[in-house]
Short mmCIF file of C-alpha atoms in Angstrom, two decimals:
data_model
loop_
_atom_site.label_atom_id
_atom_site.label_comp_id
_atom_site.label_asym_id
_atom_site.label_seq_id
_atom_site.Cartn_x
_atom_site.Cartn_y
_atom_site.Cartn_z
CA MET H 26 -46.92 -102.24 -34.40
CA ARG H 27 -48.31 -99.18 -34.33
CA GLY H 28 -45.22 -98.05 -32.94
CA THR H 29 -42.61 -98.80 -30.18
CA ARG H 30 -41.42 -95.83 -27.29
CA GLN H 31 -39.54 -96.00 -24.60
CA ASP H 32 -41.37 -94.17 -21.99
CA PRO H 33 -40.33 -91.29 -19.23
CA ARG H 34 -41.49 -89.22 -16.83
CA THR H 35 -45.13 -88.01 -16.22
CA ARG H 36 -46.99 -88.23 -19.58
CA MET H 37 -50.33 -87.28 -20.57
CA PRO H 38 -52.33 -89.32 -23.28
CA VAL H 39 -53.06 -88.35 -26.79
CA PRO H 40 -56.23 -86.91 -28.57
CA ARG H 41 -58.86 -89.58 -29.33
CA HIS H 42 -59.60 -88.22 -31.61
CA GLY H 43 -54.79 -82.77 -37.85
CA ARG H 44 -54.24 -80.45 -41.80
CA ALA H 45 -50.42 -80.09 -40.98
CA ARG H 46 -47.96 -77.06 -39.97
CA VAL H 47 -44.51 -76.63 -39.98
CA VAL H 48 -43.87 -77.48 -36.60
CA ALA H 49 -41.37 -74.69 -34.70
CA ALA H 50 -38.03 -74.53 -36.78
CA THR H 51 -38.85 -77.68 -38.89
CA VAL H 52 -42.65 -78.19 -38.47
CA LEU H 53 -44.96 -77.48 -41.02
CA ALA H 54 -47.58 -74.83 -39.28
CA ILE H 55 -48.95 -76.29 -41.41
CA GLY H 56 -51.48 -89.69 -29.68
CA LEU H 57 -50.69 -93.15 -29.22
CA ALA H 58 -50.77 -96.04 -27.89
CA THR H 59 -47.12 -96.56 -25.51
CA SER H 60 -45.13 -99.40 -24.64
CA ALA H 61 -43.93 -98.44 -21.43
CA CYS H 62 -39.81 -98.32 -20.75
CA SER H 63 -37.17 -98.10 -17.96
CA ALA H 64 -37.02 -94.30 -17.72
CA PRO H 65 -34.37 -91.69 -17.39
CA ASN H 66 -33.65 -90.47 -13.42
CA SER H 67 -36.35 -89.08 -12.91
CA SER H 68 -37.84 -86.20 -9.76
CA ALA H 69 -40.62 -85.76 -6.81
CA SER H 70 -41.81 -83.56 -10.68
CA ASP H 71 -42.92 -87.26 -11.59
CA GLU H 72 -45.45 -86.93 -8.52
CA PRO H 73 -49.22 -85.27 -9.32
CA ARG H 74 -49.35 -81.50 -7.26
CA GLU H 75 -51.90 -79.69 -5.89
CA ALA H 76 -53.66 -76.60 -7.33
CA SER H 77 -54.94 -73.87 -4.69
CA ASP H 78 -57.66 -71.64 -4.96
CA PRO H 79 -55.70 -67.84 -3.83
CA GLN H 80 -55.68 -65.74 -7.61
CA VAL H 81 -51.95 -65.58 -8.54
CA GLN H 82 -50.61 -61.96 -9.11
CA VAL H 83 -48.44 -62.55 -12.57
CA VAL H 84 -47.27 -65.45 -14.22
CA ASN H 85 -43.97 -64.65 -16.79
CA TRP H 86 -44.27 -67.55 -19.49
CA GLY H 87 -40.95 -68.42 -21.38
CA VAL H 88 -41.05 -68.10 -25.07
CA SER H 89 -38.28 -68.86 -27.82
CA ALA H 90 -39.49 -66.34 -29.98
CA ALA H 91 -41.97 -63.75 -29.98
CA PRO H 92 -45.10 -63.27 -31.93
CA ARG H 93 -44.57 -62.10 -35.40
CA SER H 94 -47.84 -60.59 -35.51
CA LEU H 95 -50.79 -60.62 -33.36
CA ASP H 96 -53.42 -60.99 -36.16
CA PRO H 97 -53.29 -64.22 -37.48
CA ALA H 98 -53.63 -63.64 -40.59
CA GLY H 99 -49.68 -62.60 -40.20
CA GLY H 100 -49.27 -65.36 -37.69
CA TYR H 101 -50.27 -68.58 -38.00
CA ASP H 102 -47.00 -70.20 -36.91
CA GLY H 103 -46.15 -71.30 -33.89
CA ALA H 104 -45.06 -68.87 -31.13
CA SER H 105 -47.79 -66.74 -32.37
CA LEU H 106 -50.35 -69.29 -32.43
CA LEU H 107 -49.72 -69.87 -28.40
CA VAL H 108 -49.96 -66.15 -27.63
CA ASN H 109 -52.83 -65.08 -29.88
CA GLY H 110 -55.21 -68.47 -28.77
CA GLN H 111 -55.30 -66.35 -25.29
CA LEU H 112 -56.44 -62.75 -26.52
CA LEU H 113 -58.33 -63.85 -29.53
CA GLU H 114 -61.13 -67.28 -29.49
CA GLY H 115 -61.83 -69.14 -32.02
CA LEU H 116 -65.74 -70.20 -31.88
CA THR H 117 -64.80 -73.70 -31.46
CA GLN H 118 -61.84 -75.40 -29.31
CA VAL H 119 -60.48 -78.86 -29.05
CA SER H 120 -60.27 -80.42 -25.49
CA ALA H 121 -57.41 -82.47 -24.03
CA ASP H 122 -58.71 -85.97 -25.62
CA GLY H 123 -59.54 -84.30 -29.45
CA THR H 124 -62.97 -83.69 -28.56
CA VAL H 125 -64.38 -80.17 -30.50
CA GLU H 126 -65.93 -78.39 -28.21
CA PRO H 127 -67.67 -75.13 -28.34
CA ARG H 128 -66.09 -71.22 -27.94
CA LEU H 129 -67.61 -68.32 -29.00
CA ALA H 130 -70.29 -70.61 -31.27
CA GLU H 131 -72.85 -71.66 -28.26
CA SER H 132 -73.76 -74.58 -31.06
CA TRP H 133 -73.76 -75.49 -34.93
CA SER H 134 -75.14 -77.90 -37.52
CA GLU H 135 -73.30 -79.04 -40.10
CA GLU H 136 -74.49 -80.57 -43.72
CA ALA H 137 -72.75 -81.76 -46.47
CA THR H 138 -72.30 -78.23 -47.88
CA SER H 139 -72.43 -75.81 -45.02
CA ILE H 140 -72.45 -75.21 -41.35
CA VAL H 141 -74.51 -72.89 -39.57
CA LEU H 142 -72.80 -71.72 -35.85
CA THR H 143 -75.07 -69.92 -33.55
CA LEU H 144 -72.61 -67.45 -31.39
CA ARG H 145 -73.37 -67.17 -27.69
CA GLU H 146 -74.86 -64.34 -26.12
CA GLY H 147 -73.22 -61.72 -24.44
CA VAL H 148 -69.36 -62.11 -25.23
CA THR H 149 -68.10 -58.53 -25.34
CA PHE H 150 -64.61 -56.71 -26.66
CA TRP H 151 -62.42 -56.02 -24.17
CA ASP H 152 -63.60 -52.52 -25.03
CA GLY H 153 -67.37 -53.26 -24.01
CA SER H 154 -68.95 -53.78 -27.09
CA PRO H 155 -70.85 -56.67 -28.05
CA LEU H 156 -69.59 -59.75 -30.71
CA THR H 157 -71.90 -59.39 -33.18
CA ALA H 158 -71.79 -62.17 -36.31
CA ASP H 159 -70.75 -58.92 -38.17
CA ASP H 160 -67.27 -59.61 -36.50
CA VAL H 161 -67.11 -62.95 -37.49
CA VAL H 162 -67.95 -63.19 -40.92
CA PHE H 163 -65.25 -59.86 -41.22
CA SER H 164 -62.93 -62.25 -39.81
CA LEU H 165 -63.23 -64.84 -41.67
CA SER H 166 -63.46 -63.65 -44.94
CA ARG H 167 -60.44 -61.92 -43.89
CA TYR H 168 -58.80 -65.24 -43.01
CA ALA H 169 -59.60 -66.89 -46.35
CA ASP H 170 -58.44 -63.91 -48.54
CA ALA H 171 -54.55 -65.10 -50.06
CA GLY H 172 -54.63 -62.32 -52.41
CA ALA H 173 -54.55 -60.15 -49.23
CA GLY H 174 -51.05 -62.71 -48.14
CA SER H 175 -53.23 -64.19 -45.62
CA GLU H 176 -51.45 -67.03 -43.74
CA LEU H 177 -54.06 -68.82 -42.83
CA ALA H 178 -55.87 -68.74 -46.43
CA GLY H 179 -54.42 -72.57 -46.60
CA SER H 180 -56.82 -73.96 -44.23
CA LEU H 181 -59.72 -72.40 -45.36
CA THR H 182 -60.08 -73.70 -48.96
CA LYS H 183 -62.84 -75.42 -48.86
CA VAL H 184 -64.96 -72.19 -47.30
CA ALA H 185 -67.10 -70.42 -50.10
CA GLY H 186 -67.69 -67.87 -48.20
CA VAL H 187 -68.66 -67.16 -45.06
CA ARG H 188 -72.93 -64.82 -44.48
CA GLU H 189 -74.35 -63.11 -41.30
CA THR H 190 -77.83 -65.55 -41.97
CA GLY H 191 -78.83 -63.46 -37.98
CA ASP H 192 -78.06 -61.42 -34.66
CA LEU H 193 -75.87 -64.03 -33.11
CA GLU H 194 -75.78 -66.92 -36.62
CA VAL H 195 -72.94 -67.13 -38.83
CA THR H 196 -73.01 -69.84 -41.84
CA LEU H 197 -70.03 -71.06 -43.85
CA ASP H 198 -70.59 -72.59 -47.59
CA LEU H 199 -68.77 -75.08 -48.67
CA ALA H 200 -67.31 -75.96 -51.60
CA SER H 201 -67.12 -79.45 -50.56
CA PRO H 202 -66.85 -81.38 -47.72
CA ASP H 203 -64.10 -80.70 -44.83
CA PRO H 204 -63.79 -82.74 -41.85
CA GLN H 205 -61.58 -80.95 -40.17
CA LEU H 206 -62.85 -77.91 -40.42
CA LEU H 207 -64.70 -76.99 -37.54
CA SER H 208 -60.78 -78.11 -35.38
CA ILE H 209 -59.64 -75.73 -37.68
CA LEU H 210 -61.73 -72.94 -36.25
CA GLY H 211 -60.37 -73.10 -33.07
CA VAL H 212 -57.32 -70.90 -34.15
CA MET H 213 -59.34 -68.54 -36.28
CA GLY H 214 -59.38 -65.62 -33.53
CA ILE H 215 -62.44 -63.48 -33.52
CA MET H 216 -61.56 -59.72 -33.18
CA SER H 217 -63.27 -56.54 -33.28
CA ARG H 218 -64.11 -55.01 -36.77
CA ALA H 219 -64.21 -51.74 -36.15
CA HIS H 220 -60.98 -51.98 -33.85
CA ALA H 221 -59.72 -53.65 -37.46
CA GLU H 222 -60.63 -50.85 -39.61
CA ALA H 223 -59.62 -48.02 -37.22
CA ALA H 224 -55.86 -50.07 -36.75
CA GLY H 225 -55.53 -50.40 -40.50
CA ALA H 226 -52.40 -51.48 -41.69
CA ASN H 227 -51.26 -51.26 -38.08
CA LEU H 228 -53.46 -53.70 -37.02
CA GLY H 229 -51.48 -56.63 -35.22
CA THR H 230 -48.05 -54.47 -34.72
CA PRO H 231 -46.77 -53.11 -31.23
CA ASP H 232 -49.00 -49.75 -32.53
CA GLY H 233 -52.13 -51.34 -33.56
CA LEU H 234 -52.52 -54.15 -31.13
CA VAL H 235 -55.80 -56.48 -31.66
CA MET H 236 -58.52 -56.01 -29.59
CA GLY H 237 -60.56 -59.60 -28.98
CA THR H 238 -62.54 -61.18 -26.19
CA GLY H 239 -60.40 -63.75 -24.91
CA PRO H 240 -59.79 -63.99 -20.87
CA PHE H 241 -56.44 -61.88 -21.08
CA GLU H 242 -56.17 -58.25 -22.95
CA VAL H 243 -52.86 -57.49 -24.83
CA GLN H 244 -51.45 -53.94 -23.07
CA SER H 245 -48.01 -53.92 -25.28
CA TYR H 246 -46.07 -56.64 -28.18
CA SER H 247 -42.76 -56.13 -28.52
CA PRO H 248 -41.48 -58.24 -31.58
CA SER H 249 -37.99 -58.47 -29.44
CA THR H 250 -39.17 -58.72 -26.39
CA GLY H 251 -42.31 -60.68 -25.82
CA VAL H 252 -46.67 -59.78 -25.10
CA LYS H 253 -47.43 -58.44 -21.80
CA THR H 254 -51.56 -59.07 -20.47
CA VAL H 255 -54.10 -58.54 -17.75
CA ARG H 256 -56.73 -60.65 -16.65
CA ASN H 257 -60.45 -59.86 -18.68
CA ASP H 258 -62.47 -59.65 -15.61
CA ASP H 259 -65.21 -59.07 -17.79
CA TYR H 260 -64.60 -62.41 -19.58
CA TRP H 261 -67.60 -64.52 -19.94
CA GLY H 262 -66.99 -68.11 -19.36
CA PRO H 263 -64.78 -68.90 -15.96
CA ALA H 264 -61.96 -66.57 -14.97
CA PRO H 265 -58.35 -67.67 -14.59
CA THR H 266 -56.82 -67.17 -11.42
CA VAL H 267 -54.05 -65.46 -12.65
CA GLN H 268 -54.03 -61.74 -13.36
CA ALA H 269 -51.64 -60.58 -15.32
CA LEU H 270 -50.64 -63.28 -17.84
CA ASN H 271 -46.20 -61.91 -19.63
CA PHE H 272 -44.70 -63.97 -22.78
CA GLU H 273 -40.87 -63.46 -21.58
CA VAL H 274 -38.51 -64.49 -24.24
CA VAL H 275 -35.67 -66.17 -23.36
CA THR H 276 -34.02 -67.13 -26.93
CA ASP H 277 -31.17 -69.35 -25.45
CA PRO H 278 -32.42 -73.03 -23.96
CA ASP H 279 -30.23 -73.51 -21.18
CA SER H 280 -30.96 -69.52 -19.84
CA LEU H 281 -34.29 -70.33 -19.94
CA ARG H 282 -34.49 -73.44 -17.24
CA LEU H 283 -32.01 -71.41 -15.27
CA ALA H 284 -34.84 -68.63 -15.06
CA ILE H 285 -37.20 -71.07 -14.08
CA GLU H 286 -35.32 -72.97 -11.64
CA ASN H 287 -34.51 -69.70 -9.78
CA GLY H 288 -38.20 -68.34 -10.53
CA ASP H 289 -37.63 -65.57 -12.71
CA ILE H 290 -39.93 -67.81 -15.78
CA ASP H 291 -42.81 -69.80 -14.09
CA GLY H 292 -43.12 -72.31 -16.81
CA THR H 293 -42.74 -72.86 -20.72
CA PHE H 294 -43.43 -75.21 -23.79
CA ASP H 295 -39.97 -74.04 -25.62
CA VAL H 296 -38.44 -77.07 -24.24
CA PRO H 297 -35.71 -78.49 -26.92
CA ILE H 298 -36.91 -82.34 -26.74
CA GLN H 299 -33.52 -83.43 -27.91
CA ASN H 300 -32.40 -81.48 -24.79
CA ALA H 301 -34.91 -82.90 -22.07
CA THR H 302 -32.66 -85.44 -19.97
CA THR H 303 -31.25 -82.54 -18.57
CA TRP H 304 -34.76 -80.88 -17.72
CA ASP H 305 -35.77 -84.49 -16.35
CA ARG H 306 -33.16 -83.98 -13.94
CA SER H 307 -33.19 -80.45 -12.64
CA GLY H 308 -35.08 -81.03 -8.93
CA ASP H 309 -36.67 -77.56 -9.42
CA ILE H 310 -38.53 -78.04 -12.58
CA HIS H 311 -42.01 -79.98 -13.29
CA MET H 312 -41.52 -82.09 -16.38
CA THR H 313 -45.11 -83.68 -18.26
CA TYR H 314 -44.99 -84.90 -21.67
CA ALA H 315 -47.74 -85.18 -24.32
CA ASP H 316 -47.37 -88.06 -27.10
CA ALA H 317 -47.58 -85.47 -29.65
CA PRO H 318 -48.98 -86.07 -33.55
CA GLN H 319 -45.80 -84.55 -34.72
CA ASN H 320 -43.58 -86.48 -36.94
CA THR H 321 -40.59 -86.18 -39.03
CA ILE H 322 -40.48 -87.72 -42.26
CA LEU H 323 -37.86 -87.66 -45.23
CA PRO H 324 -39.74 -86.20 -48.38
CA LEU H 325 -38.43 -88.33 -51.81
CA ASP H 326 -38.88 -86.45 -54.87
CA THR H 327 -40.92 -89.25 -56.80
CA SER H 328 -40.63 -86.72 -59.70
CA ARG H 329 -37.29 -87.32 -60.27
CA PRO H 330 -33.72 -89.91 -60.53
CA PRO H 331 -33.44 -91.47 -58.00
CA PHE H 332 -36.66 -91.39 -56.41
CA ASP H 333 -39.05 -91.62 -59.27
CA ASP H 334 -38.12 -95.74 -58.92
CA VAL H 335 -39.93 -96.76 -56.13
CA HIS H 336 -37.64 -99.46 -54.76
CA ALA H 337 -35.08 -96.36 -53.83
CA ARG H 338 -37.92 -94.91 -51.80
CA ARG H 339 -38.02 -98.30 -50.33
CA ALA H 340 -34.98 -98.54 -50.14
CA MET H 341 -34.00 -95.09 -48.57
CA ALA H 342 -36.76 -96.16 -45.72
CA TYR H 343 -34.78 -98.67 -44.41
CA LEU H 344 -31.31 -96.97 -43.58
CA ALA H 345 -33.26 -95.42 -40.55
CA ASP H 346 -32.33 -96.61 -37.26
CA ARG H 347 -35.21 -94.87 -35.60
CA GLU H 348 -34.87 -97.05 -31.93
CA GLY H 349 -31.51 -95.41 -31.46
CA LEU H 350 -32.19 -92.12 -32.73
CA VAL H 351 -35.77 -91.54 -30.19
CA GLU H 352 -32.97 -93.28 -27.56
CA SER H 353 -30.07 -91.21 -28.11
CA LEU H 354 -31.53 -87.83 -29.51
CA PHE H 355 -34.79 -87.25 -27.42
CA ALA H 356 -33.88 -90.34 -24.15
CA GLY H 357 -37.43 -92.11 -25.04
CA HIS H 358 -39.47 -88.93 -25.20
CA GLY H 359 -40.98 -90.30 -28.85
CA LEU H 360 -42.62 -92.18 -30.90
CA VAL H 361 -40.56 -95.11 -33.34
CA THR H 362 -43.00 -94.76 -36.22
CA ASP H 363 -41.37 -97.33 -39.53
CA ARG H 364 -45.28 -98.25 -41.15
CA SER H 365 -46.98 -94.80 -41.93
CA ILE H 366 -46.04 -91.23 -41.75
CA VAL H 367 -49.69 -90.59 -40.00
CA HIS H 368 -49.64 -90.88 -36.28
CA PRO H 369 -51.74 -93.60 -34.65
CA GLY H 370 -53.51 -91.13 -31.79
CA LEU H 371 -55.20 -89.52 -34.72
CA TRP H 372 -57.41 -93.18 -35.51
CA THR H 373 -58.87 -92.95 -32.07
CA GLY H 374 -62.24 -91.36 -33.05
CA LEU H 375 -62.56 -93.99 -36.21
CA LEU H 376 -61.12 -97.19 -34.71
CA ASP H 377 -60.33 -98.92 -30.60
CA ASP H 378 -57.57 -99.69 -29.82
CA GLY H 379 -57.37 -103.25 -31.61
CA GLU H 380 -58.56 -101.74 -34.61
CA ILE H 381 -55.59 -99.41 -34.42
CA ASP H 382 -52.96 -102.03 -33.74
CA ASP H 383 -54.61 -104.47 -36.63
CA LEU H 384 -54.24 -101.50 -39.25
CA TYR H 385 -50.50 -101.00 -38.09
CA GLU H 386 -49.72 -104.54 -37.80
CA SER H 387 -51.18 -104.76 -41.65
CA LEU H 388 -49.09 -102.06 -43.00
CA PRO H 389 -45.48 -102.79 -44.14
CA SER H 390 -42.87 -102.74 -41.45
CA TYR H 391 -39.63 -100.97 -42.62
CA ALA H 392 -37.45 -100.74 -39.71
CA PHE H 393 -34.12 -100.67 -39.73
CA ASP H 394 -32.20 -103.54 -41.97
CA VAL H 395 -29.32 -102.67 -44.09
CA GLU H 396 -29.95 -105.88 -46.50
CA LYS H 397 -33.14 -105.12 -46.86
CA ALA H 398 -32.65 -101.80 -48.36
CA ARG H 399 -29.27 -103.03 -50.56
CA GLU H 400 -31.80 -105.74 -51.74
CA GLU H 401 -34.32 -102.80 -52.63
CA LEU H 402 -31.34 -101.09 -54.23
CA ALA H 403 -30.45 -103.61 -56.43
CA LYS H 404 -33.73 -103.88 -57.97
CA SER H 405 -34.16 -100.06 -58.82
CA ALA H 406 -32.26 -98.01 -61.94
CA THR H 407 -29.47 -97.06 -59.48
CA PRO H 408 -28.73 -100.66 -58.36
CA ASP H 409 -24.81 -99.04 -57.94
CA GLY H 410 -25.66 -96.68 -55.15
CA PHE H 411 -26.25 -92.37 -56.34
CA GLU H 412 -25.28 -89.39 -54.00
CA LEU H 413 -26.80 -86.33 -53.41
CA ASP H 414 -27.43 -83.38 -50.58
CA VAL H 415 -29.49 -82.80 -48.04
CA VAL H 416 -30.35 -79.76 -46.01
CA TYR H 417 -31.83 -78.81 -42.59
CA ALA H 418 -32.07 -76.13 -40.47
CA THR H 419 -28.96 -75.55 -38.00
CA SER H 420 -31.98 -74.43 -35.36
CA ALA H 421 -32.92 -78.81 -35.13
CA SER H 422 -29.51 -79.66 -34.41
CA HIS H 423 -31.16 -83.37 -33.56
CA LEU H 424 -32.84 -83.56 -37.61
CA GLY H 425 -28.48 -83.26 -38.40
CA SER H 426 -27.96 -85.75 -36.05
CA ALA H 427 -30.69 -88.10 -37.73
CA LEU H 428 -29.86 -87.62 -40.86
CA GLN H 429 -25.72 -88.20 -40.41
CA SER H 430 -26.81 -91.76 -38.86
CA ILE H 431 -28.89 -92.24 -41.93
CA ALA H 432 -25.94 -91.00 -43.78
CA GLN H 433 -23.35 -93.55 -42.63
CA SER H 434 -26.23 -96.49 -42.93
CA ALA H 435 -26.70 -95.44 -46.54
CA GLU H 436 -22.81 -95.20 -46.92
CA GLU H 437 -23.17 -99.21 -46.50
CA ILE H 438 -25.08 -99.62 -49.43
CA GLY H 439 -23.45 -97.01 -52.05
CA ILE H 440 -25.19 -93.71 -51.09
CA THR H 441 -24.10 -91.36 -50.30
CA ILE H 442 -25.78 -88.55 -48.87
CA ASN H 443 -24.30 -84.94 -47.98
CA VAL H 444 -25.86 -83.68 -45.13
CA VAL H 445 -25.48 -79.76 -45.00
CA GLY H 446 -26.86 -77.00 -42.49
CA VAL H 447 -27.89 -73.96 -43.40
CA PRO H 448 -29.89 -71.09 -41.44
CA TYR H 449 -33.70 -71.71 -40.83
CA ALA H 450 -34.82 -69.25 -43.75
CA GLU H 451 -32.71 -70.40 -46.29
CA TYR H 452 -33.53 -74.45 -45.16
CA PHE H 453 -37.15 -73.52 -45.47
CA GLU H 454 -36.93 -71.94 -49.41
CA LYS H 455 -34.85 -74.88 -50.34
CA LEU H 456 -37.89 -77.17 -48.95
CA ARG H 457 -40.94 -74.60 -49.87
CA ALA H 458 -38.64 -74.82 -53.79
CA LYS H 459 -38.37 -78.85 -53.62
CA ALA H 460 -34.63 -77.92 -53.92
CA ASN H 461 -33.28 -81.15 -53.60
CA PRO H 462 -34.48 -85.08 -53.87
CA LEU H 463 -34.33 -85.75 -50.49
CA ALA H 464 -35.38 -83.44 -47.89
CA VAL H 465 -36.33 -83.61 -44.07
CA VAL H 466 -39.92 -82.16 -41.83
CA THR H 467 -41.55 -81.90 -38.77
CA VAL H 468 -45.39 -82.65 -39.06
CA GLY H 469 -47.88 -80.99 -37.17
CA ALA H 470 -51.68 -82.36 -37.02
CA ASP H 471 -54.02 -79.09 -36.83
CA ALA H 472 -57.56 -81.41 -36.49
CA PRO H 473 -58.03 -84.62 -35.12
CA LEU H 474 -58.57 -87.01 -38.14
CA PRO H 475 -55.93 -89.46 -39.81
CA THR H 476 -56.06 -87.42 -43.17
CA THR H 477 -54.99 -84.19 -41.72
CA ILE H 478 -51.22 -84.39 -42.79
CA LEU H 479 -51.94 -86.00 -46.15
CA GLU H 480 -53.99 -82.92 -47.36
CA THR H 481 -51.34 -81.26 -46.61
CA VAL H 482 -48.60 -83.85 -48.46
CA VAL H 483 -50.30 -84.77 -50.81
CA ALA H 484 -51.92 -81.78 -51.61
CA PRO H 485 -52.59 -81.60 -55.62
CA LEU H 486 -49.85 -80.15 -57.33
CA ASP H 487 -51.72 -77.76 -59.50
CA GLN H 488 -52.90 -76.14 -55.92
CA ASP H 489 -50.58 -72.88 -55.90
CA GLY H 490 -49.04 -73.17 -52.81
CA ASN H 491 -48.31 -76.60 -52.15
CA LEU H 492 -46.93 -78.21 -49.82
CA ASN H 493 -47.18 -81.46 -51.52
CA PHE H 494 -43.13 -82.50 -51.36
CA ALA H 495 -42.82 -85.52 -52.84
CA ASN H 496 -44.53 -84.65 -55.42
CA TYR H 497 -46.76 -86.85 -55.26
CA ASP H 498 -49.45 -87.90 -57.91
CA SER H 499 -51.70 -90.16 -57.33
CA PRO H 500 -55.41 -90.02 -58.56
CA GLU H 501 -55.90 -93.04 -56.28
CA MET H 502 -54.95 -90.94 -53.13
CA THR H 503 -57.22 -87.92 -54.19
CA ASP H 504 -60.07 -89.95 -54.86
CA ALA H 505 -59.46 -91.28 -51.46
CA LEU H 506 -58.90 -88.09 -49.55
CA VAL H 507 -62.18 -87.46 -51.50
CA ALA H 508 -64.29 -89.91 -49.71
CA PHE H 509 -63.44 -89.54 -46.69
CA ALA H 510 -63.92 -85.86 -46.76
CA ALA H 511 -68.00 -86.94 -48.34
CA GLY H 512 -67.93 -90.34 -46.49
CA GLN H 513 -70.07 -91.32 -42.57
CA ASP H 514 -68.16 -93.51 -39.77
CA THR H 515 -67.34 -96.82 -41.61
CA GLU H 516 -66.70 -94.66 -45.47
CA ARG H 517 -64.42 -92.68 -43.93
CA VAL H 518 -62.40 -95.88 -41.86
CA ASP H 519 -62.87 -97.38 -45.67
CA ALA H 520 -61.03 -94.25 -47.19
CA ALA H 521 -57.77 -93.53 -44.73
CA ARG H 522 -57.03 -97.06 -44.78
CA THR H 523 -56.86 -96.77 -48.30
CA ALA H 524 -55.21 -93.28 -47.63
CA VAL H 525 -52.00 -94.91 -45.42
CA GLU H 526 -51.96 -98.50 -47.22
CA LEU H 527 -50.63 -96.58 -50.33
CA LEU H 528 -48.87 -94.12 -48.45
CA SER H 529 -47.19 -97.09 -47.03
CA GLU H 530 -46.64 -99.12 -50.22
CA ASP H 531 -45.91 -96.27 -52.59
CA MET H 532 -43.31 -94.80 -49.48
CA PRO H 533 -42.91 -90.70 -51.14
CA TYR H 534 -42.28 -89.99 -47.34
CA VAL H 535 -40.50 -91.66 -45.12
CA PRO H 536 -41.56 -92.25 -41.84
CA LEU H 537 -38.52 -91.26 -38.70
CA PHE H 538 -40.30 -90.56 -35.29
CA ALA H 539 -42.89 -88.71 -33.19
CA THR H 540 -41.53 -86.03 -30.58
CA ASP H 541 -43.60 -85.30 -27.78
CA ARG H 542 -44.61 -82.38 -26.78
CA PRO H 543 -43.01 -81.31 -23.39
CA MET H 544 -44.62 -78.63 -20.74
CA ALA H 545 -41.97 -76.99 -17.45
CA LEU H 546 -42.89 -75.63 -14.69
CA GLY H 547 -41.78 -73.85 -11.37
CA ALA H 548 -42.42 -73.92 -7.98
CA GLU H 549 -45.11 -71.39 -7.89
CA VAL H 550 -47.47 -72.76 -10.24
CA VAL H 551 -49.31 -76.05 -11.48
CA TYR H 552 -51.31 -76.39 -14.86
CA ALA H 553 -54.51 -77.96 -13.46
CA ASP H 554 -58.55 -78.76 -14.25
CA ALA H 555 -57.61 -80.74 -17.37
CA ASP H 556 -54.95 -83.37 -18.90
CA PHE H 557 -52.23 -81.71 -20.73
CA SER H 558 -52.07 -82.83 -24.04
CA TYR H 559 -50.90 -82.26 -28.11
CA TRP H 560 -54.06 -79.93 -28.33
CA SER H 561 -53.24 -77.46 -25.05
CA GLY H 562 -52.38 -74.61 -26.69
CA PRO H 563 -53.44 -72.67 -29.23
CA PHE H 564 -56.62 -74.73 -29.63
CA SER H 565 -57.52 -74.28 -25.95
CA CYS H 566 -57.54 -71.58 -23.17
CA TRP H 567 -54.42 -73.63 -21.55
CA SER H 568 -53.53 -70.32 -19.55
CA CYS H 569 -56.95 -70.37 -17.99
CA ARG H 570 -55.85 -73.65 -16.56
CA LEU H 571 -52.01 -72.38 -14.71
CA LYS H 572 -52.78 -71.70 -11.21
CA ALA H 573 -50.86 -70.95 -7.41
CA ALA H 574 -49.26 -74.83 -6.79
CA ALA H 575 -50.18 -75.39 -2.94
CA GLU H 576 -47.99 -75.71 -0.02
#
């Protein structure tokens, strides 16, 4: 089986067709067949609600943190992208079903080493100045500049140059094929060059702000309290019904839930999935969940003992009671993954459901089995066991609980795992430094393709700033990813299949589970006109779909 889940509440499908990023406090910023089971207590929020046509004067959207910057080059994280994607638009966008669609680019053509994009006519920035090819070249060139500290540069490593090749035409020259680039362009918000150069070092700050083409224009920004915006009445696309959209920082999840129940906050994506049951049981909150390709995994450092031995790695893979963890930690709002760190939903643009099932059935299963773990350990260079530390961010307590469960199972076969909670900054520093042979991280897809996460976690070790936490070095894997990027159709399927087979056999990363993406709405608004999915966020204008609830 590709994965199992207990399927509660309203659920939206995963995209039909991800680079990886660390989600929230533990996902790398850098969906999915389901099997239904019994659902927890539910409320009337299970029933779809109708939208009405009247204008909405203001929507207050709850966020657990404000953007670090309104300049995407300094804010490539979940909290920043959620807001910035409603202000600065990308050339493309990703629909709810994972299809790449036009946004500021109305069309494009692809060659092996170039992409030519034609921009929409008549698009203006908030100040009335026209969008030009020069603005696009300026924006993308900034984002690709690793030397200037751009956090987006790692997603543009295959872009060799950006050129203006017409009044409304831009050409991206590629050092090598990049099948994920069109999706990634959805989070590369285009800004006004004139405004950016005038703002200088203040660009993206409360003093300099940004100048975009998006449906909402920023009015004020505070790193502590949030962002206030008003509708762009000259927006080139369908006008949102919301007249003012405010992003209000509420750091405490219980306070956020109460604020939605009381009507002070209209909605949020920041529902702690480990507390989903409490939110589900609220009669005043309407919950929706989307299957999401954001997988929690255990990197095992293959370059040093004990995990330089494949049998020790496989032993670790058998020690996770995934089904118990998904049920106890997330009340079923997740997918058990015991065969691959690649979410099965990322294959749906390449294979049909039956073919996906066959692929995952062919991969070795590492379902919870202490005796199999013992047998693998006996074949390793450390048959009597070993002791090591693993750290997690205390802000992600559910990961601490998962690690404690694995540690208890490991103790039965002579492995001692010391689970240590630390502040997020310390956790992330240790993760990036590969300080311990065992780690935990949640990686989220940035494009709807099966190789997205692999491009990050098995990146070449000589690549600056690589996030290959397992120090996994496999020429066969490199060849497979190159073949995927250069290939078409069946060639891509074969290359991606080879990659996931290698990873499942070598087990440098232990797959644990994938958690759902939640959305909570109060009584006054609905999410209309499109399915809610993992891609509803920085990849599209999700705020354009907020409408007044029908009485």
